[in-house]
Amino acid sequence: MQRLAVALSATALVVALLGTTPLGNAAEKTVKHVVRVAKPAKQARGPRGPRGPRGPRGFQGPPGVKGDRGEAGGLPNAFEARNTNAVEISATTPGAATTVLVSGTLPAGRYAFNAQVVLHGLGDALVSCQAQGPGSAGPPLGAPAVLHIGNGPGSVRDGTLPLASAATFPAPGPMYVGCWIDNASVPHPTATSTDLVALTTASIGGP
């Protein structure tokens, strides 16, 4: 660049000295040409090219730190009992109820249970059934269910008594289901089958 500046200065001096002579005009054209060449050409930006292909997938990173093990799920424990032997119901009081089902030993805890007693009869009696526990000496659980069985008005020969309630067992023991009738007439009704399902619960609402 320094040499170019010196050359331009010398050429300008020659032009000034020669004036408008043909030689001077030729020198002026040469200076303009040199100046034009010396200026950097402005580059125009072309249109954006198409997007290139996607590069290969990178390597998989190292595995993360293993998290702590979560708490065990609160799924309830289920206990089931069934009696398919026909049992004749002859008791006439709740305290002397005829036992139609005895479950296995349930651990101490809180339970929600459902039971059903399938009844059959040809006489005329109101049949009441109720669960109790733990054990035969345990308190009654829930309210008794009642069904009119036999040939009397409003009665049915075959029917199902549903039982459902909640219970707290302070100690391990079985659950009992007992039934009784309102009179001692014969033939006595029978419980043809009885089913019970008890589920553990975390808490039971109510008083």
mmCIF file of C-alpha atoms in Angstrom:
data_model
loop_
_atom_site.group_PDB
_atom_site.id
_atom_site.type_symbol
_atom_site.label_atom_id
_atom_site.label_comp_id
_atom_site.label_asym_id
_atom_site.label_seq_id
_atom_site.Cartn_x
_atom_site.Cartn_y
_atom_site.Cartn_z
ATOM 1 C CA MET A 1 0.000 0.000 0.000
ATOM 2 C CA GLN A 2 2.915 2.416 0.754
ATOM 3 C CA ARG A 3 4.393 1.805 -2.714
ATOM 4 C CA LEU A 4 1.006 2.448 -4.289
ATOM 5 C CA ALA A 5 0.671 5.771 -2.455
ATOM 6 C CA VAL A 6 4.098 6.869 -3.623
ATOM 7 C CA ALA A 7 3.293 5.869 -7.210
ATOM 8 C CA LEU A 8 0.013 7.782 -7.092
ATOM 9 C CA SER A 9 1.737 10.867 -5.732
ATOM 10 C CA ALA A 10 4.391 10.749 -8.433
ATOM 11 C CA THR A 11 1.819 10.271 -11.145
ATOM 12 C CA ALA A 12 -0.238 13.195 -9.851
ATOM 13 C CA LEU A 13 2.825 15.349 -9.949
ATOM 14 C CA VAL A 14 3.482 14.381 -13.547
ATOM 15 C CA VAL A 15 -0.089 15.275 -14.489
ATOM 16 C CA ALA A 16 0.222 18.616 -12.815
ATOM 17 C CA LEU A 17 3.397 19.367 -14.681
ATOM 18 C CA LEU A 18 2.262 18.202 -18.099
ATOM 19 C CA GLY A 19 -1.145 19.865 -17.878
ATOM 20 C CA THR A 20 -3.525 19.119 -20.693
ATOM 21 C CA THR A 21 -0.998 17.700 -23.024
ATOM 22 C CA PRO A 22 -1.735 14.319 -24.599
ATOM 23 C CA LEU A 23 0.837 12.866 -22.347
ATOM 24 C CA GLY A 24 -0.819 14.539 -19.386
ATOM 25 C CA ASN A 25 -4.225 13.158 -20.390
ATOM 26 C CA ALA A 26 -2.786 9.671 -20.644
ATOM 27 C CA ALA A 27 -1.266 10.022 -17.197
ATOM 28 C CA GLU A 28 -4.607 11.161 -15.725
ATOM 29 C CA LYS A 29 -6.352 8.144 -17.187
ATOM 30 C CA THR A 30 -3.685 5.931 -15.700
ATOM 31 C CA VAL A 31 -4.218 7.487 -12.239
ATOM 32 C CA LYS A 32 -7.976 6.932 -12.453
ATOM 33 C CA HIS A 33 -7.402 3.381 -13.518
ATOM 34 C CA VAL A 34 -5.023 2.810 -10.641
ATOM 35 C CA VAL A 35 -7.439 4.366 -8.177
ATOM 36 C CA ARG A 36 -10.236 2.199 -9.423
ATOM 37 C CA VAL A 37 -8.112 -0.892 -9.106
ATOM 38 C CA ALA A 38 -6.905 0.105 -5.650
ATOM 39 C CA LYS A 39 -10.474 0.340 -4.250
ATOM 40 C CA PRO A 40 -11.736 -2.992 -2.961
ATOM 41 C CA ALA A 41 -14.645 -4.323 -4.896
ATOM 42 C CA LYS A 42 -17.934 -4.552 -2.938
ATOM 43 C CA GLN A 43 -19.111 -8.141 -2.766
ATOM 44 C CA ALA A 44 -22.859 -8.704 -3.198
ATOM 45 C CA ARG A 45 -24.437 -11.340 -0.902
ATOM 46 C CA GLY A 46 -26.081 -14.109 -2.878
ATOM 47 C CA PRO A 47 -29.288 -15.953 -1.968
ATOM 48 C CA ARG A 48 -29.241 -18.392 0.930
ATOM 49 C CA GLY A 49 -28.505 -21.915 -0.158
ATOM 50 C CA PRO A 50 -30.629 -24.930 0.683
ATOM 51 C CA ARG A 51 -30.345 -26.550 4.107
ATOM 52 C CA GLY A 52 -27.788 -29.293 4.264
ATOM 53 C CA PRO A 53 -28.550 -32.852 5.265
ATOM 54 C CA ARG A 54 -28.939 -33.718 8.943
ATOM 55 C CA GLY A 55 -25.776 -34.892 10.602
ATOM 56 C CA PRO A 56 -25.392 -38.282 12.246
ATOM 57 C CA ARG A 57 -26.807 -38.842 15.749
ATOM 58 C CA GLY A 58 -24.357 -38.227 18.563
ATOM 59 C CA PHE A 59 -23.180 -40.810 21.025
ATOM 60 C CA GLN A 60 -25.454 -41.694 23.954
ATOM 61 C CA GLY A 61 -24.528 -39.927 27.150
ATOM 62 C CA PRO A 62 -23.597 -41.708 30.361
ATOM 63 C CA PRO A 63 -26.492 -43.037 32.536
ATOM 64 C CA GLY A 64 -27.806 -40.756 35.252
ATOM 65 C CA VAL A 65 -27.616 -41.329 38.974
ATOM 66 C CA LYS A 66 -30.052 -43.994 40.192
ATOM 67 C CA GLY A 67 -32.918 -42.518 42.202
ATOM 68 C CA ASP A 68 -34.023 -43.581 45.629
ATOM 69 C CA ARG A 69 -36.505 -46.416 45.887
ATOM 70 C CA GLY A 70 -40.075 -45.225 46.398
ATOM 71 C CA GLU A 71 -42.350 -46.278 49.170
ATOM 72 C CA ALA A 72 -44.391 -49.425 48.791
ATOM 73 C CA GLY A 73 -47.817 -48.942 47.276
ATOM 74 C CA GLY A 74 -50.830 -48.897 49.553
ATOM 75 C CA LEU A 75 -52.714 -51.715 47.899
ATOM 76 C CA PRO A 76 -55.086 -53.402 50.356
ATOM 77 C CA ASN A 77 -54.884 -56.998 51.436
ATOM 78 C CA ALA A 78 -57.961 -59.043 50.528
ATOM 79 C CA PHE A 79 -59.367 -61.991 52.452
ATOM 80 C CA GLU A 80 -62.079 -64.237 51.078
ATOM 81 C CA ALA A 81 -64.193 -66.994 52.605
ATOM 82 C CA ARG A 82 -66.990 -69.154 51.187
ATOM 83 C CA ASN A 83 -69.328 -71.859 52.437
ATOM 84 C CA THR A 84 -71.342 -73.817 49.879
ATOM 85 C CA ASN A 85 -72.827 -76.282 52.375
ATOM 86 C CA ALA A 86 -76.526 -75.779 53.099
ATOM 87 C CA VAL A 87 -77.143 -74.689 56.698
ATOM 88 C CA GLU A 88 -80.604 -74.880 58.299
ATOM 89 C CA ILE A 89 -81.460 -71.704 60.200
ATOM 90 C CA SER A 90 -83.337 -72.495 63.401
ATOM 91 C CA ALA A 91 -82.160 -69.825 65.869
ATOM 92 C CA THR A 92 -84.732 -67.207 66.863
ATOM 93 C CA THR A 93 -82.505 -64.612 68.564
ATOM 94 C CA PRO A 94 -79.360 -62.702 67.523
ATOM 95 C CA GLY A 95 -77.492 -63.946 70.569
ATOM 96 C CA ALA A 96 -78.003 -67.565 69.491
ATOM 97 C CA ALA A 97 -77.695 -66.975 65.729
ATOM 98 C CA THR A 98 -77.068 -69.972 63.505
ATOM 99 C CA THR A 99 -73.516 -69.683 62.082
ATOM 100 C CA VAL A 100 -73.519 -69.911 58.311
ATOM 101 C CA LEU A 101 -69.886 -68.859 57.678
ATOM 102 C CA VAL A 102 -66.586 -68.668 59.548
ATOM 103 C CA SER A 103 -63.643 -66.990 57.802
ATOM 104 C CA GLY A 104 -59.982 -67.686 58.349
ATOM 105 C CA THR A 105 -58.072 -65.688 60.949
ATOM 106 C CA LEU A 106 -57.798 -62.032 59.964
ATOM 107 C CA PRO A 107 -54.875 -59.969 61.289
ATOM 108 C CA ALA A 108 -55.580 -57.094 63.607
ATOM 109 C CA GLY A 109 -56.490 -54.022 61.593
ATOM 110 C CA ARG A 110 -59.260 -52.118 59.910
ATOM 111 C CA TYR A 111 -61.495 -53.744 57.322
ATOM 112 C CA ALA A 112 -64.254 -53.033 54.862
ATOM 113 C CA PHE A 113 -66.212 -56.182 54.119
ATOM 114 C CA ASN A 114 -68.986 -57.396 51.870
ATOM 115 C CA ALA A 115 -70.912 -60.631 52.315
ATOM 116 C CA GLN A 116 -73.969 -62.274 50.816
ATOM 117 C CA VAL A 117 -76.119 -65.093 52.068
ATOM 118 C CA VAL A 118 -78.201 -67.055 49.554
ATOM 119 C CA LEU A 119 -81.427 -68.236 51.208
ATOM 120 C CA HIS A 120 -84.105 -70.799 50.352
ATOM 121 C CA GLY A 121 -87.290 -71.671 52.214
ATOM 122 C CA LEU A 122 -90.800 -73.124 51.884
ATOM 123 C CA GLY A 123 -92.219 -71.952 55.227
ATOM 124 C CA ASP A 124 -92.891 -68.359 56.237
ATOM 125 C CA ALA A 125 -90.237 -66.467 58.200
ATOM 126 C CA LEU A 126 -88.262 -63.254 58.333
ATOM 127 C CA VAL A 127 -84.608 -64.186 58.106
ATOM 128 C CA SER A 128 -82.033 -61.799 59.599
ATOM 129 C CA CYS A 129 -78.271 -62.126 59.090
ATOM 130 C CA GLN A 130 -75.344 -60.202 60.587
ATOM 131 C CA ALA A 131 -71.542 -60.415 60.787
ATOM 132 C CA GLN A 132 -69.510 -60.249 63.977
ATOM 133 C CA GLY A 133 -65.867 -60.435 64.994
ATOM 134 C CA PRO A 134 -63.148 -60.948 65.752
ATOM 135 C CA GLY A 135 -64.254 -64.434 66.791
ATOM 136 C CA SER A 136 -67.654 -65.619 67.966
ATOM 137 C CA ALA A 137 -67.381 -63.397 71.038
ATOM 138 C CA GLY A 138 -66.704 -60.257 68.996
ATOM 139 C CA PRO A 139 -69.260 -57.469 68.672
ATOM 140 C CA PRO A 140 -71.849 -57.324 65.884
ATOM 141 C CA LEU A 141 -70.574 -55.567 62.748
ATOM 142 C CA GLY A 142 -72.970 -53.206 61.022
ATOM 143 C CA ALA A 143 -76.726 -53.579 60.966
ATOM 144 C CA PRO A 144 -78.499 -56.899 60.291
ATOM 145 C CA ALA A 145 -80.096 -57.471 56.866
ATOM 146 C CA VAL A 146 -83.612 -58.949 56.686
ATOM 147 C CA LEU A 147 -85.424 -60.939 53.991
ATOM 148 C CA HIS A 148 -88.894 -62.548 53.997
ATOM 149 C CA ILE A 149 -88.439 -66.200 52.919
ATOM 150 C CA GLY A 150 -91.158 -68.803 52.248
ATOM 151 C CA ASN A 151 -94.693 -68.937 50.904
ATOM 152 C CA GLY A 152 -96.262 -66.071 52.877
ATOM 153 C CA PRO A 153 -97.477 -62.788 51.386
ATOM 154 C CA GLY A 154 -94.577 -60.684 50.130
ATOM 155 C CA SER A 155 -92.087 -63.499 50.628
ATOM 156 C CA VAL A 156 -89.763 -65.242 48.176
ATOM 157 C CA ARG A 157 -88.628 -68.834 48.126
ATOM 158 C CA ASP A 158 -85.119 -67.915 47.029
ATOM 159 C CA GLY A 159 -83.300 -64.702 47.699
ATOM 160 C CA THR A 160 -79.951 -63.133 48.618
ATOM 161 C CA LEU A 161 -79.176 -61.076 51.695
ATOM 162 C CA PRO A 162 -76.291 -58.561 51.171
ATOM 163 C CA LEU A 163 -74.143 -57.447 54.101
ATOM 164 C CA ALA A 164 -71.637 -54.590 54.030
ATOM 165 C CA SER A 165 -69.904 -52.676 56.789
ATOM 166 C CA ALA A 166 -66.580 -51.589 58.266
ATOM 167 C CA ALA A 167 -64.838 -53.181 61.208
ATOM 168 C CA THR A 168 -61.773 -52.709 63.382
ATOM 169 C CA PHE A 169 -60.156 -55.859 64.746
ATOM 170 C CA PRO A 170 -58.057 -54.949 67.801
ATOM 171 C CA ALA A 171 -56.719 -58.516 67.789
ATOM 172 C CA PRO A 172 -56.454 -61.289 65.193
ATOM 173 C CA GLY A 173 -59.467 -63.504 64.726
ATOM 174 C CA PRO A 174 -62.042 -64.883 62.279
ATOM 175 C CA MET A 175 -65.181 -63.151 61.102
ATOM 176 C CA TYR A 176 -68.503 -64.884 61.698
ATOM 177 C CA VAL A 177 -71.771 -64.561 59.784
ATOM 178 C CA GLY A 178 -74.885 -65.722 61.631
ATOM 179 C CA CYS A 179 -78.610 -65.794 60.838
ATOM 180 C CA TRP A 180 -81.846 -66.165 62.807
ATOM 181 C CA ILE A 181 -85.607 -66.227 62.121
ATOM 182 C CA ASP A 182 -88.522 -64.415 63.728
ATOM 183 C CA ASN A 183 -90.483 -67.596 64.534
ATOM 184 C CA ALA A 184 -89.861 -71.288 65.060
ATOM 185 C CA SER A 185 -92.224 -72.513 62.354
ATOM 186 C CA VAL A 186 -91.096 -75.359 60.177
ATOM 187 C CA PRO A 187 -89.773 -76.100 57.681
ATOM 188 C CA HIS A 188 -86.859 -73.865 58.570
ATOM 189 C CA PRO A 189 -85.222 -71.815 55.821
ATOM 190 C CA THR A 190 -81.685 -72.698 54.778
ATOM 191 C CA ALA A 191 -78.597 -70.740 53.775
ATOM 192 C CA THR A 192 -77.503 -72.542 50.603
ATOM 193 C CA SER A 193 -74.235 -70.594 50.250
ATOM 194 C CA THR A 194 -72.428 -67.697 51.911
ATOM 195 C CA ASP A 195 -69.554 -65.560 50.577
ATOM 196 C CA LEU A 196 -67.382 -62.982 52.332
ATOM 197 C CA VAL A 197 -64.668 -60.599 51.137
ATOM 198 C CA ALA A 198 -62.755 -58.371 53.582
ATOM 199 C CA LEU A 199 -60.312 -55.631 52.502
ATOM 200 C CA THR A 200 -57.811 -53.871 54.731
ATOM 201 C CA THR A 201 -58.243 -50.105 54.849
ATOM 202 C CA ALA A 202 -55.989 -47.294 56.053
ATOM 203 C CA SER A 203 -58.780 -45.490 57.838
ATOM 204 C CA ILE A 204 -62.494 -45.699 58.407
ATOM 205 C CA GLY A 205 -64.595 -42.560 58.662
ATOM 206 C CA GLY A 206 -67.481 -42.011 60.990
ATOM 207 C CA PRO A 207 -67.842 -42.138 64.772
#
